[in-house]
Short mmCIF file of C-alpha atoms in Angstrom, two decimals:
data_model
loop_
_atom_site.label_atom_id
_atom_site.label_comp_id
_atom_site.label_asym_id
_atom_site.label_seq_id
_atom_site.Cartn_x
_atom_site.Cartn_y
_atom_site.Cartn_z
CA MET L 1 41.68 -57.63 -1.07
CA GLU L 2 40.26 -60.39 1.16
CA ASN L 3 43.58 -60.55 3.10
CA GLY L 4 43.45 -56.79 3.56
CA LYS L 5 39.90 -56.99 4.80
CA ARG L 6 40.81 -59.68 7.36
CA ASP L 7 43.79 -57.54 8.54
CA GLY L 8 41.52 -54.55 8.92
CA GLU L 9 38.95 -56.57 10.85
CA GLU L 10 41.71 -57.85 13.15
CA GLY L 11 42.55 -54.26 13.97
CA LEU L 12 38.90 -53.36 14.51
CA ARG L 13 38.48 -56.26 16.98
CA LEU L 14 40.68 -54.32 19.34
CA LEU L 15 37.57 -52.21 20.00
CA LYS L 16 34.03 -53.24 20.98
CA ASN L 17 31.46 -53.36 18.31
CA ARG L 18 28.79 -50.71 18.41
CA GLY L 19 25.17 -51.67 18.69
CA ASN L 20 22.44 -49.97 16.84
CA GLY L 21 18.69 -49.75 16.82
CA PHE L 22 16.03 -47.17 17.23
CA PHE L 23 15.68 -47.39 21.03
CA ARG L 24 19.41 -47.39 21.54
CA LEU L 25 19.55 -44.12 19.54
CA ILE L 26 16.71 -42.54 21.49
CA PHE L 27 18.30 -43.21 24.89
CA SER L 28 21.90 -42.55 23.78
CA ARG L 29 23.97 -39.42 24.24
CA LEU L 30 23.10 -38.51 20.67
CA GLY L 31 19.40 -38.86 21.41
CA LEU L 32 19.76 -36.62 24.49
CA PHE L 33 21.74 -34.13 22.42
CA LEU L 34 19.05 -33.91 19.75
CA PHE L 35 16.28 -33.62 22.33
CA LEU L 36 17.95 -30.73 24.18
CA VAL L 37 18.77 -28.89 20.96
CA ALA L 38 15.15 -29.37 19.80
CA LEU L 39 13.97 -27.99 23.17
CA GLN L 40 16.11 -24.86 22.75
CA LEU L 41 14.91 -24.41 19.17
CA PHE L 42 11.29 -24.71 20.34
CA ALA L 43 11.92 -22.04 22.97
CA LEU L 44 13.45 -19.75 20.35
CA PHE L 45 10.59 -20.27 17.92
CA SER L 46 8.08 -19.64 20.74
CA ILE L 47 9.74 -16.31 21.37
CA PHE L 48 9.62 -15.49 17.67
CA ARG L 49 5.92 -16.40 17.55
CA TRP L 50 5.25 -14.05 20.43
CA PHE L 51 7.01 -11.29 18.54
CA ALA L 52 4.87 -12.06 15.49
CA GLY L 53 1.75 -11.61 17.60
CA VAL L 54 2.70 -8.10 18.71
CA LEU L 55 4.40 -7.15 15.46
CA PRO L 56 1.62 -4.78 14.27
CA TYR L 57 2.19 -2.68 17.38
CA ILE L 58 5.96 -2.49 16.96
CA LEU L 59 6.12 -2.25 13.18
CA GLY L 60 7.44 1.27 13.28
CA GLY L 61 10.22 0.33 15.69
CA THR L 62 11.07 -2.75 13.61
CA THR L 63 11.32 -0.67 10.44
CA LEU L 64 13.60 1.84 12.15
CA TYR L 65 15.72 -0.98 13.54
CA THR L 66 16.01 -2.60 10.11
CA VAL L 67 17.25 0.67 8.63
CA VAL L 68 19.81 1.01 11.41
CA MET L 69 20.97 -2.63 10.85
CA VAL L 70 21.29 -2.06 7.11
CA LEU L 71 23.42 1.04 7.61
CA TYR L 72 25.51 -0.80 10.19
CA LEU L 73 26.10 -3.79 7.92
CA LEU L 74 27.09 -1.53 5.01
CA ASN L 75 29.81 -0.04 7.21
CA THR L 76 31.23 -3.27 8.61
CA ARG L 77 34.43 -4.97 7.43
CA LEU L 78 32.57 -8.02 6.22
CA ASP L 79 33.39 -9.55 2.84
CA PRO L 80 31.04 -7.90 0.30
CA THR L 81 29.37 -11.21 -0.50
CA ALA L 82 28.68 -11.82 3.21
CA LYS L 83 27.28 -8.29 3.49
CA ILE L 84 24.77 -9.05 0.79
CA THR L 85 23.75 -12.26 2.54
CA TRP L 86 23.15 -10.54 5.87
CA LEU L 87 21.36 -7.60 4.21
CA VAL L 88 18.93 -10.03 2.58
CA ILE L 89 18.31 -11.91 5.83
CA VAL L 90 17.85 -8.74 7.93
CA ILE L 91 15.52 -7.13 5.38
CA LEU L 92 13.37 -10.27 4.96
CA PHE L 93 13.38 -11.29 8.63
CA PRO L 94 14.15 -8.14 10.67
CA VAL L 95 13.94 -9.58 14.17
CA PHE L 96 15.16 -13.10 13.49
CA GLY L 97 17.87 -11.83 11.10
CA ALA L 98 19.21 -9.29 13.58
CA VAL L 99 19.26 -11.84 16.43
CA LEU L 100 21.00 -14.39 14.19
CA TYR L 101 23.56 -11.81 13.08
CA TRP L 102 24.47 -10.75 16.59
CA PHE L 103 24.54 -14.35 17.73
CA THR L 104 27.12 -15.28 15.07
CA THR L 105 29.27 -12.13 15.34
CA LEU L 106 29.43 -11.51 19.10
CA GLU L 107 31.63 -14.60 19.57
CA ILE L 108 29.12 -16.26 21.81
CA GLY L 109 30.52 -19.68 22.63
CA HIS L 110 33.91 -19.34 20.90
CA ARG L 111 35.40 -16.30 22.65
CA ALA L 112 37.33 -18.55 25.07
CA LEU L 113 38.64 -20.68 22.22
CA LYS L 114 39.80 -17.61 20.34
CA ILE L 115 41.65 -16.30 23.40
CA ARG L 116 43.32 -19.67 24.07
CA ILE L 117 44.47 -20.09 20.49
CA ALA L 118 45.82 -16.52 20.36
CA ARG L 119 47.69 -17.12 23.63
CA ILE L 120 49.19 -20.40 22.38
CA ASN L 121 50.21 -18.93 19.01
CA GLY L 122 51.73 -15.90 20.75
CA LYS L 123 53.89 -18.12 22.95
CA THR L 124 54.95 -20.52 20.17
CA LYS L 125 55.08 -18.49 16.96
CA ASP L 126 58.87 -17.98 17.12
CA ARG L 127 59.74 -21.57 18.06
CA ILE L 128 60.95 -22.25 14.49
CA PRO L 129 63.12 -19.34 13.26
CA GLN L 130 63.54 -18.43 9.62
CA ASP L 131 66.93 -19.09 8.08
CA PRO L 132 67.66 -15.73 6.44
CA ALA L 133 69.94 -17.39 3.81
CA VAL L 134 67.02 -19.51 2.57
CA GLN L 135 64.80 -16.45 2.29
CA SER L 136 67.52 -14.60 0.41
CA ARG L 137 68.01 -17.42 -2.10
CA LEU L 138 64.24 -17.52 -2.75
CA GLU L 139 64.34 -13.73 -3.26
CA GLU L 140 67.06 -14.14 -5.88
CA LYS L 141 65.06 -16.77 -7.75
CA ASP L 142 61.64 -15.11 -7.60
CA PRO L 143 60.84 -11.89 -5.69
CA GLY L 144 57.11 -12.49 -5.98
CA ALA L 145 57.36 -15.95 -4.45
CA ALA L 146 59.65 -14.55 -1.74
CA SER L 147 57.02 -11.91 -0.87
CA LEU L 148 54.42 -14.69 -0.45
CA ALA L 149 56.83 -16.53 1.86
CA LEU L 150 57.29 -13.33 3.93
CA TYR L 151 53.52 -12.98 4.19
CA LEU L 152 53.18 -16.59 5.41
CA ARG L 153 56.02 -16.07 7.92
CA ARG L 154 54.33 -12.99 9.31
CA ASN L 155 50.76 -14.30 9.43
CA ALA L 156 51.05 -18.08 9.62
CA CYS L 157 54.34 -17.99 11.61
CA HIS L 158 56.09 -20.68 9.62
CA PRO L 159 59.38 -20.34 7.72
CA VAL L 160 60.30 -21.36 4.20
CA TYR L 161 62.72 -24.34 3.92
CA GLU L 162 65.16 -25.82 1.51
CA ASN L 163 66.46 -29.42 1.11
CA ASN L 164 63.27 -31.36 1.72
CA ASP L 165 62.01 -34.39 -0.20
CA VAL L 166 58.39 -34.04 -1.32
CA THR L 167 56.49 -37.03 -2.65
CA PHE L 168 53.15 -36.46 -4.44
CA PHE L 169 50.39 -39.07 -4.29
CA PRO L 170 47.71 -38.85 -7.01
CA LEU L 171 45.30 -41.20 -5.14
CA GLY L 172 44.34 -41.85 -1.55
CA GLU L 173 45.25 -45.53 -1.75
CA TYR L 174 48.86 -44.67 -2.68
CA LYS L 175 49.16 -42.37 0.28
CA TRP L 176 47.67 -44.97 2.61
CA MET L 177 50.13 -47.71 1.59
CA GLU L 178 53.07 -45.34 2.16
CA MET L 179 51.59 -44.27 5.48
CA LEU L 180 51.59 -47.86 6.67
CA ARG L 181 55.24 -48.29 5.66
CA GLN L 182 56.29 -45.10 7.43
CA LEU L 183 54.28 -45.85 10.54
CA GLU L 184 56.08 -49.17 10.89
CA GLN L 185 59.39 -47.31 11.16
CA ALA L 186 58.24 -44.97 14.00
CA ARG L 187 60.52 -45.00 17.04
CA SER L 188 59.73 -41.89 19.06
CA PHE L 189 56.30 -40.34 18.37
CA ILE L 190 53.32 -40.42 16.04
CA PHE L 191 50.89 -37.51 15.77
CA LEU L 192 47.64 -37.85 13.80
CA GLU L 193 45.10 -35.02 13.31
CA TYR L 194 42.24 -35.79 10.97
CA PHE L 195 38.81 -34.32 10.14
CA ILE L 196 37.23 -37.76 9.65
CA VAL L 197 38.11 -41.10 11.21
CA ASP L 198 35.84 -44.01 10.35
CA GLU L 199 36.01 -47.64 11.29
CA GLY L 200 36.88 -49.88 8.36
CA LEU L 201 39.83 -51.34 6.47
CA MET L 202 41.85 -48.16 6.22
CA TRP L 203 41.58 -47.10 9.82
CA GLY L 204 41.71 -50.71 11.07
CA LYS L 205 45.16 -51.26 9.47
CA VAL L 206 46.44 -47.93 10.81
CA LEU L 207 45.00 -48.59 14.28
CA GLU L 208 46.64 -52.01 14.42
CA ILE L 209 50.07 -50.37 13.90
CA LEU L 210 49.34 -47.53 16.33
CA ALA L 211 48.33 -49.93 19.12
CA ARG L 212 51.45 -52.01 18.57
CA LYS L 213 53.71 -48.94 18.51
CA ALA L 214 52.12 -47.61 21.73
CA LYS L 215 52.96 -50.90 23.46
CA GLU L 216 56.57 -50.45 22.28
CA GLY L 217 56.73 -47.09 24.05
CA VAL L 218 56.10 -44.77 21.11
CA ASP L 219 54.22 -41.61 22.07
CA VAL L 220 51.03 -42.04 19.94
CA ARG L 221 48.44 -39.23 19.81
CA VAL L 222 45.27 -39.09 17.78
CA MET L 223 43.00 -36.03 17.42
CA TYR L 224 39.91 -35.83 15.26
CA ASP L 225 37.03 -33.45 14.80
CA GLY L 226 34.08 -33.68 17.15
CA THR L 227 31.58 -34.17 14.29
CA CYS L 228 32.82 -37.73 13.98
CA ALA L 229 30.82 -38.51 17.12
CA PHE L 230 27.68 -37.81 15.08
CA SER L 231 28.59 -39.82 11.99
CA THR L 232 31.42 -42.33 12.29
CA LEU L 233 32.56 -42.98 15.88
CA PRO L 234 30.99 -43.44 19.30
CA TYR L 235 31.32 -40.49 21.71
CA ASN L 236 33.56 -42.42 24.07
CA TYR L 237 36.04 -43.41 21.35
CA PRO L 238 38.93 -41.45 22.95
CA GLU L 239 38.54 -43.56 26.08
CA ARG L 240 38.63 -46.74 23.94
CA LEU L 241 41.84 -45.58 22.28
CA GLU L 242 43.34 -44.72 25.70
CA LYS L 243 42.89 -48.36 26.70
CA LEU L 244 45.21 -49.26 23.81
CA GLY L 245 47.85 -46.81 25.06
CA ILE L 246 46.92 -44.17 22.45
CA ARG L 247 46.33 -40.64 23.72
CA SER L 248 43.31 -39.25 21.99
CA LYS L 249 41.15 -36.10 21.82
CA MET L 250 38.15 -34.76 19.99
CA PHE L 251 38.37 -31.21 18.77
CA ALA L 252 35.29 -29.22 19.81
CA PRO L 253 33.16 -32.15 20.97
CA LEU L 254 29.46 -31.47 20.43
CA VAL L 255 27.32 -30.86 23.48
CA PRO L 256 23.60 -30.01 23.55
CA MET L 257 24.02 -26.22 23.67
CA LEU L 258 23.57 -23.74 20.83
CA SER L 259 26.97 -22.12 20.26
CA THR L 260 28.94 -20.46 17.47
CA HIS L 261 31.84 -22.62 18.63
CA TYR L 262 30.55 -25.49 16.50
CA ASN L 263 30.85 -23.45 13.34
CA PHE L 264 34.65 -23.79 13.44
CA ARG L 265 35.77 -27.32 12.63
CA ASP L 266 39.20 -28.92 12.48
CA HIS L 267 39.36 -29.79 8.81
CA ARG L 268 43.10 -30.48 8.81
CA LYS L 269 44.77 -33.79 7.89
CA ILE L 270 48.20 -34.18 9.47
CA LEU L 271 50.39 -37.17 10.22
CA VAL L 272 53.83 -36.61 11.79
CA ILE L 273 56.28 -39.43 12.45
CA ASP L 274 59.35 -38.87 14.64
CA GLY L 275 59.63 -35.24 13.49
CA HIS L 276 61.18 -36.15 10.15
CA THR L 277 58.21 -37.40 8.07
CA ALA L 278 54.84 -35.75 7.57
CA PHE L 279 51.74 -36.28 5.41
CA THR L 280 48.98 -33.87 4.45
CA GLY L 281 46.39 -33.45 1.70
CA GLY L 282 42.72 -34.24 1.19
CA VAL L 283 42.74 -37.87 2.33
CA ASN L 284 40.87 -38.68 5.54
CA LEU L 285 40.97 -41.99 7.41
CA ALA L 286 37.92 -43.66 5.87
CA ASP L 287 37.47 -46.40 3.29
CA GLU L 288 35.96 -44.24 0.50
CA TYR L 289 39.21 -42.23 0.36
CA ILE L 290 41.09 -45.35 -0.75
CA ASN L 291 38.27 -46.59 -3.01
CA HIS L 292 37.72 -49.64 -0.81
CA ILE L 293 34.07 -48.72 -0.77
CA VAL L 294 32.19 -46.67 -3.33
CA LYS L 295 30.06 -43.72 -2.24
CA HIS L 296 30.14 -41.30 -5.16
CA GLY L 297 31.89 -43.19 -7.90
CA HIS L 298 35.68 -43.24 -8.07
CA TRP L 299 37.21 -41.10 -5.36
CA LYS L 300 39.96 -38.84 -6.75
CA ASP L 301 42.20 -37.32 -4.05
CA THR L 302 45.79 -36.10 -3.62
CA ALA L 303 48.35 -35.91 -0.86
CA VAL L 304 52.01 -35.21 -0.25
CA MET L 305 54.72 -36.66 2.04
CA LEU L 306 57.47 -34.42 3.38
CA LYS L 307 60.86 -35.55 4.64
CA GLY L 308 63.18 -33.01 6.11
CA ASP L 309 63.25 -30.10 8.55
CA ALA L 310 60.04 -28.64 7.10
CA VAL L 311 58.24 -31.35 9.08
CA ARG L 312 58.81 -29.25 12.18
CA SER L 313 56.10 -26.88 11.01
CA PHE L 314 53.56 -29.71 10.97
CA THR L 315 54.79 -30.87 14.39
CA LEU L 316 54.21 -27.37 15.74
CA MET L 317 50.74 -27.12 14.13
CA PHE L 318 49.69 -30.38 15.74
CA LEU L 319 50.98 -29.48 19.19
CA GLN L 320 49.35 -26.04 19.09
CA MET L 321 45.98 -27.63 18.44
CA TRP L 322 46.62 -30.52 20.88
CA ILE L 323 46.92 -28.20 23.92
CA VAL L 324 43.99 -25.91 23.02
CA ASP L 325 41.92 -27.42 25.84
CA GLU L 326 44.81 -27.55 28.32
CA LYS L 327 45.92 -24.84 30.76
CA LEU L 328 49.62 -24.67 30.11
CA PRO L 329 51.14 -21.22 30.76
CA ASP L 330 54.27 -22.09 28.81
CA PRO L 331 53.92 -25.14 26.54
CA ASP L 332 57.08 -27.15 26.22
CA PHE L 333 57.51 -28.29 22.59
CA ALA L 334 61.28 -28.36 22.59
CA ARG L 335 61.70 -32.13 22.78
CA PHE L 336 59.60 -32.56 19.63
CA LEU L 337 60.86 -29.54 17.65
CA SER L 338 64.55 -30.16 18.36
CA VAL L 339 64.55 -33.61 16.77
CA PRO L 340 67.17 -33.53 13.98
CA ALA L 341 65.67 -34.22 10.55
CA PRO L 342 67.84 -35.71 7.81
CA SER L 343 68.61 -33.12 5.17
CA ALA L 344 67.83 -33.99 1.56
CA GLU L 345 70.65 -31.88 0.09
CA GLN L 346 70.02 -33.05 -3.44
CA SER L 347 66.37 -31.96 -3.37
CA ALA L 348 65.73 -28.76 -5.25
CA GLY L 349 63.23 -26.09 -4.45
CA PHE L 350 61.52 -24.53 -1.44
CA VAL L 351 58.65 -25.72 0.74
CA LEU L 352 56.52 -23.86 3.29
CA PRO L 353 53.91 -25.75 5.35
CA TYR L 354 51.25 -23.38 6.78
CA GLY L 355 47.98 -23.43 8.69
CA ASP L 356 44.93 -21.21 8.59
CA SER L 357 42.67 -20.35 11.53
CA PRO L 358 39.12 -18.97 11.26
CA LEU L 359 39.57 -17.03 14.50
CA ASP L 360 41.77 -14.28 13.17
CA ASP L 361 41.37 -11.64 10.49
CA ASP L 362 43.64 -13.30 7.95
CA ARG L 363 42.13 -15.53 5.29
CA ILE L 364 45.53 -17.12 4.65
CA GLY L 365 44.33 -20.02 2.50
CA GLU L 366 42.42 -17.76 0.13
CA ARG L 367 45.21 -15.17 -0.12
CA VAL L 368 47.79 -17.85 -1.06
CA TYR L 369 45.47 -19.04 -3.86
CA MET L 370 44.83 -15.47 -5.09
CA ASP L 371 48.54 -14.62 -5.00
CA ILE L 372 49.33 -17.63 -7.23
CA LEU L 373 46.58 -16.55 -9.63
CA ASN L 374 47.80 -12.97 -9.67
CA ARG L 375 51.46 -13.88 -10.35
CA ALA L 376 50.78 -16.66 -12.91
CA ARG L 377 52.08 -16.04 -16.44
CA ARG L 378 51.17 -19.25 -18.35
CA TYR L 379 48.73 -21.45 -16.43
CA VAL L 380 47.03 -22.25 -13.15
CA HIS L 381 45.47 -25.71 -12.87
CA ILE L 382 43.16 -26.41 -9.94
CA MET L 383 41.35 -29.34 -8.43
CA SER L 384 38.64 -28.75 -5.81
CA PRO L 385 35.59 -30.69 -4.63
CA TYR L 386 33.55 -27.51 -4.10
CA LEU L 387 33.29 -24.09 -5.80
CA ILE L 388 31.46 -21.64 -3.54
CA LEU L 389 33.27 -18.38 -4.16
CA ASP L 390 33.24 -14.94 -2.63
CA GLY L 391 33.60 -11.92 -4.92
CA GLU L 392 37.34 -11.61 -4.42
CA MET L 393 38.17 -15.19 -5.38
CA GLU L 394 35.82 -15.14 -8.35
CA THR L 395 37.44 -11.93 -9.56
CA ALA L 396 40.94 -13.35 -9.14
CA LEU L 397 40.04 -16.42 -11.25
CA LYS L 398 38.45 -14.27 -13.96
CA PHE L 399 41.21 -11.65 -14.01
CA ALA L 400 43.91 -14.31 -14.46
CA ALA L 401 42.00 -15.82 -17.38
CA GLU L 402 41.30 -12.44 -18.95
CA ARG L 403 44.98 -11.54 -19.02
CA GLY L 404 45.80 -14.72 -20.97
CA VAL L 405 46.56 -17.24 -18.21
CA ASP L 406 45.28 -20.79 -18.87
CA VAL L 407 43.01 -21.20 -15.84
CA ARG L 408 41.38 -24.64 -15.58
CA LEU L 409 39.38 -26.24 -12.82
CA ILE L 410 38.53 -29.90 -12.30
CA LEU L 411 35.44 -30.39 -10.21
CA PRO L 412 33.35 -33.49 -9.31
CA GLY L 413 31.23 -35.17 -11.94
CA ILE L 414 29.30 -37.07 -9.26
CA PRO L 415 28.62 -34.77 -6.27
CA ASP L 416 28.56 -35.81 -2.63
CA LYS L 417 25.96 -33.17 -1.76
CA THR L 418 23.35 -31.53 -4.00
CA ALA L 419 23.47 -28.05 -2.37
CA PRO L 420 27.18 -27.24 -2.95
CA TYR L 421 26.94 -28.85 -6.39
CA SER L 422 24.19 -26.46 -7.36
CA LEU L 423 26.14 -23.53 -5.91
CA ALA L 424 29.19 -24.45 -7.92
CA LYS L 425 27.13 -24.41 -11.09
CA SER L 426 25.89 -20.94 -10.27
CA HIS L 427 29.44 -19.66 -10.87
CA TYR L 428 29.95 -21.45 -14.20
CA ALA L 429 28.53 -18.90 -16.64
CA SER L 430 30.46 -15.95 -15.21
CA LEU L 431 33.75 -17.84 -15.16
CA LEU L 432 33.27 -19.24 -18.64
CA ASP L 433 32.60 -15.74 -20.03
CA SER L 434 36.07 -14.65 -18.76
CA GLY L 435 37.82 -17.62 -20.34
CA VAL L 436 38.11 -19.95 -17.33
CA ARG L 437 37.84 -23.55 -18.45
CA ILE L 438 35.85 -25.93 -16.24
CA TYR L 439 35.86 -29.73 -16.31
CA GLU L 440 33.86 -32.35 -14.38
CA TYR L 441 35.39 -35.66 -13.39
CA THR L 442 33.06 -38.19 -14.98
CA PRO L 443 34.15 -41.35 -13.03
CA GLY L 444 33.16 -39.85 -9.70
CA PHE L 445 34.02 -37.40 -6.95
CA VAL L 446 37.07 -35.10 -6.85
CA HIS L 447 38.17 -34.43 -3.25
CA ALA L 448 41.66 -33.13 -4.10
CA LYS L 449 42.65 -29.58 -3.07
CA MET L 450 45.50 -28.74 -5.47
CA PHE L 451 46.88 -25.68 -7.28
CA VAL L 452 49.81 -25.95 -9.70
CA SER L 453 51.09 -23.00 -11.70
CA ASP L 454 53.65 -22.43 -14.45
CA GLY L 455 55.59 -25.55 -13.49
CA ARG L 456 57.24 -23.55 -10.72
CA GLU L 457 54.87 -23.48 -7.73
CA GLY L 458 51.89 -25.26 -6.24
CA VAL L 459 49.83 -26.10 -3.21
CA VAL L 460 48.51 -29.39 -1.84
CA GLY L 461 46.51 -29.38 1.32
CA THR L 462 43.04 -29.42 2.89
CA ILE L 463 41.73 -26.03 1.67
CA ASN L 464 38.70 -26.17 -0.61
CA LEU L 465 37.39 -23.33 -2.77
CA ASP L 466 34.38 -22.75 -0.56
CA TYR L 467 33.33 -20.63 2.39
CA ARG L 468 33.69 -23.46 4.86
CA SER L 469 37.42 -23.83 4.15
CA LEU L 470 38.27 -20.22 3.41
CA TYR L 471 36.38 -18.68 6.36
CA HIS L 472 35.18 -21.22 8.93
CA HIS L 473 37.62 -24.15 9.26
CA PHE L 474 41.04 -24.80 10.67
CA GLU L 475 43.10 -25.86 7.62
CA CYS L 476 46.63 -26.66 6.51
CA ALA L 477 48.61 -27.00 3.31
CA VAL L 478 52.11 -27.06 1.81
CA TRP L 479 53.23 -24.35 -0.59
CA MET L 480 56.03 -25.45 -2.91
CA TYR L 481 58.35 -23.60 -5.27
CA GLY L 482 60.68 -25.36 -7.69
CA THR L 483 60.24 -28.83 -6.19
CA PRO L 484 60.51 -31.83 -8.55
CA CYS L 485 57.07 -33.12 -7.53
CA LEU L 486 55.42 -30.13 -9.27
CA ALA L 487 55.94 -31.98 -12.56
CA ASP L 488 54.09 -34.99 -11.05
CA MET L 489 51.22 -32.75 -10.00
CA GLU L 490 50.90 -31.25 -13.46
CA ASN L 491 51.07 -34.67 -15.11
CA ASP L 492 48.35 -35.91 -12.76
CA PHE L 493 46.19 -32.91 -13.64
CA ARG L 494 46.56 -33.54 -17.38
CA SER L 495 45.87 -37.26 -17.07
CA THR L 496 42.79 -36.53 -14.97
CA LEU L 497 41.55 -34.14 -17.66
CA LEU L 498 41.32 -37.15 -20.04
CA GLN L 499 38.60 -38.55 -17.78
CA CYS L 500 36.60 -35.33 -17.65
CA ARG L 501 33.86 -33.66 -19.61
CA GLU L 502 34.34 -29.99 -20.37
CA VAL L 503 31.65 -27.53 -19.30
CA THR L 504 30.57 -25.07 -21.99
CA ARG L 505 27.86 -22.42 -22.31
CA ALA L 506 25.80 -25.02 -24.19
CA THR L 507 26.06 -27.58 -21.36
CA VAL L 508 25.23 -24.87 -18.78
CA LYS L 509 22.02 -24.10 -20.64
CA LYS L 510 21.02 -27.76 -20.57
CA GLU L 511 21.39 -28.08 -16.80
CA LYS L 512 18.23 -29.05 -14.88
CA ARG L 513 16.09 -26.08 -14.00
CA THR L 514 15.69 -27.36 -10.42
CA LEU L 515 19.46 -27.35 -10.00
CA LYS L 516 19.73 -23.84 -11.38
CA LEU L 517 16.93 -22.62 -9.13
CA MET L 518 18.50 -24.23 -6.08
CA GLY L 519 21.88 -22.58 -6.86
CA ALA L 520 20.24 -19.17 -7.36
CA VAL L 521 18.35 -19.38 -4.04
CA LEU L 522 21.24 -20.77 -2.03
CA LYS L 523 23.65 -18.16 -3.37
CA ALA L 524 21.91 -15.64 -1.18
CA VAL L 525 22.99 -17.54 1.92
CA ALA L 526 26.21 -19.14 0.62
CA PRO L 527 28.50 -17.45 3.20
CA LEU L 528 26.53 -19.13 5.98
CA MET L 529 26.83 -22.65 4.53
#
């Protein structure tokens, strides 16, 4: 471990150390950001206070406006759970609630992003054609699974593949060690897209290889979510990486302006090497994900590595996101998508990588999960760090259990945040009544996003069972049918169960009243969290 730490520190010395201190914070970009946001909030609250002063004179108009807003909300296409949330807010806070609703729904701040992404997807959606023979063979094996593949082809624009090797990693440290081995073999290009990048052993070792590969002429690109500039990295980190020969971008960098644009984060975790090897799953590039440091007990995560032509879908996903902020009328991806990938002809099963965007009308991640639940015959076993469900997903879980399917969920025993933990517990009683079995991982925090069903199909990716992932984030995953690694996933689920405590009606009754109260209150605004 000491050798590893020294290696990581050697990689970190490639970059300047960050200073800290109260005055440095106050006069930093972050300090300016917070000051300007606070100024805008003060202006907004001043306006609301003015309204409060004249409210007795406009009470009649406000009441009429509230009635109109309620009728309008009841006739929108919003998810029923979201409708309830907005109805509560508008009824309790008529002026503020209406302003907040229109601010979040009129696409203020993210309209341009939505247009750019639609244009890019429109120009690139057919870059990877579907092999009709593969689709036909899946249809012969399982018409229901083939229908799901057709849905993903139509809405996520990615085909289903055969002859790909899939390796399942039951812990983040296993994925990391294999990442390092695969990165050392890169000859042409390396693409990384991660929600979180944090300086430490894990990222230091990866960065050391990336910098060396860039000097060797490998096209190295790193993209991470803009929230990292608040929590883990300095704002000018892309420029620091550029000095090492690594092309870098922040997705949606934060600026001191109120905008709905910041509601949509890049939650994906993608690594593509030379077009023939790809990684995805829950593991970010930070030391807690490999249990090098302890934040919330033992960190349980999962990931997969793909080898074969299915990697092209991850290459395309990365490139589509990479050029979001660029003005390219006709993006040229051919040199990356035409790279021949070795075929694993002895590998059984089908794989379909897919992405999910919050800027369209398709909740792809949620629909894949619900389709698996609706077609399951024997069991559906699930790991998720969060459980903040809309009505449709809760109904799908309960219906599967009520028709005799063994539905089990493994959730964290040690939470990372109290609010989502209390919200998860607000669903327990209803799910238990329908026969869903719930377990909490006693050694620590479960960050895995995994479905496995009937030994025949499963999903590993970045998509949590919460509103953030299902509605508001850019996400990705791999759907698998008949691949050998499904047995590894099920074995990992069962071995993890041995380290869990089962939730029962008796344990639910013994939960702290403060936690129950918090969950009940927050449930009213869960779609906004």
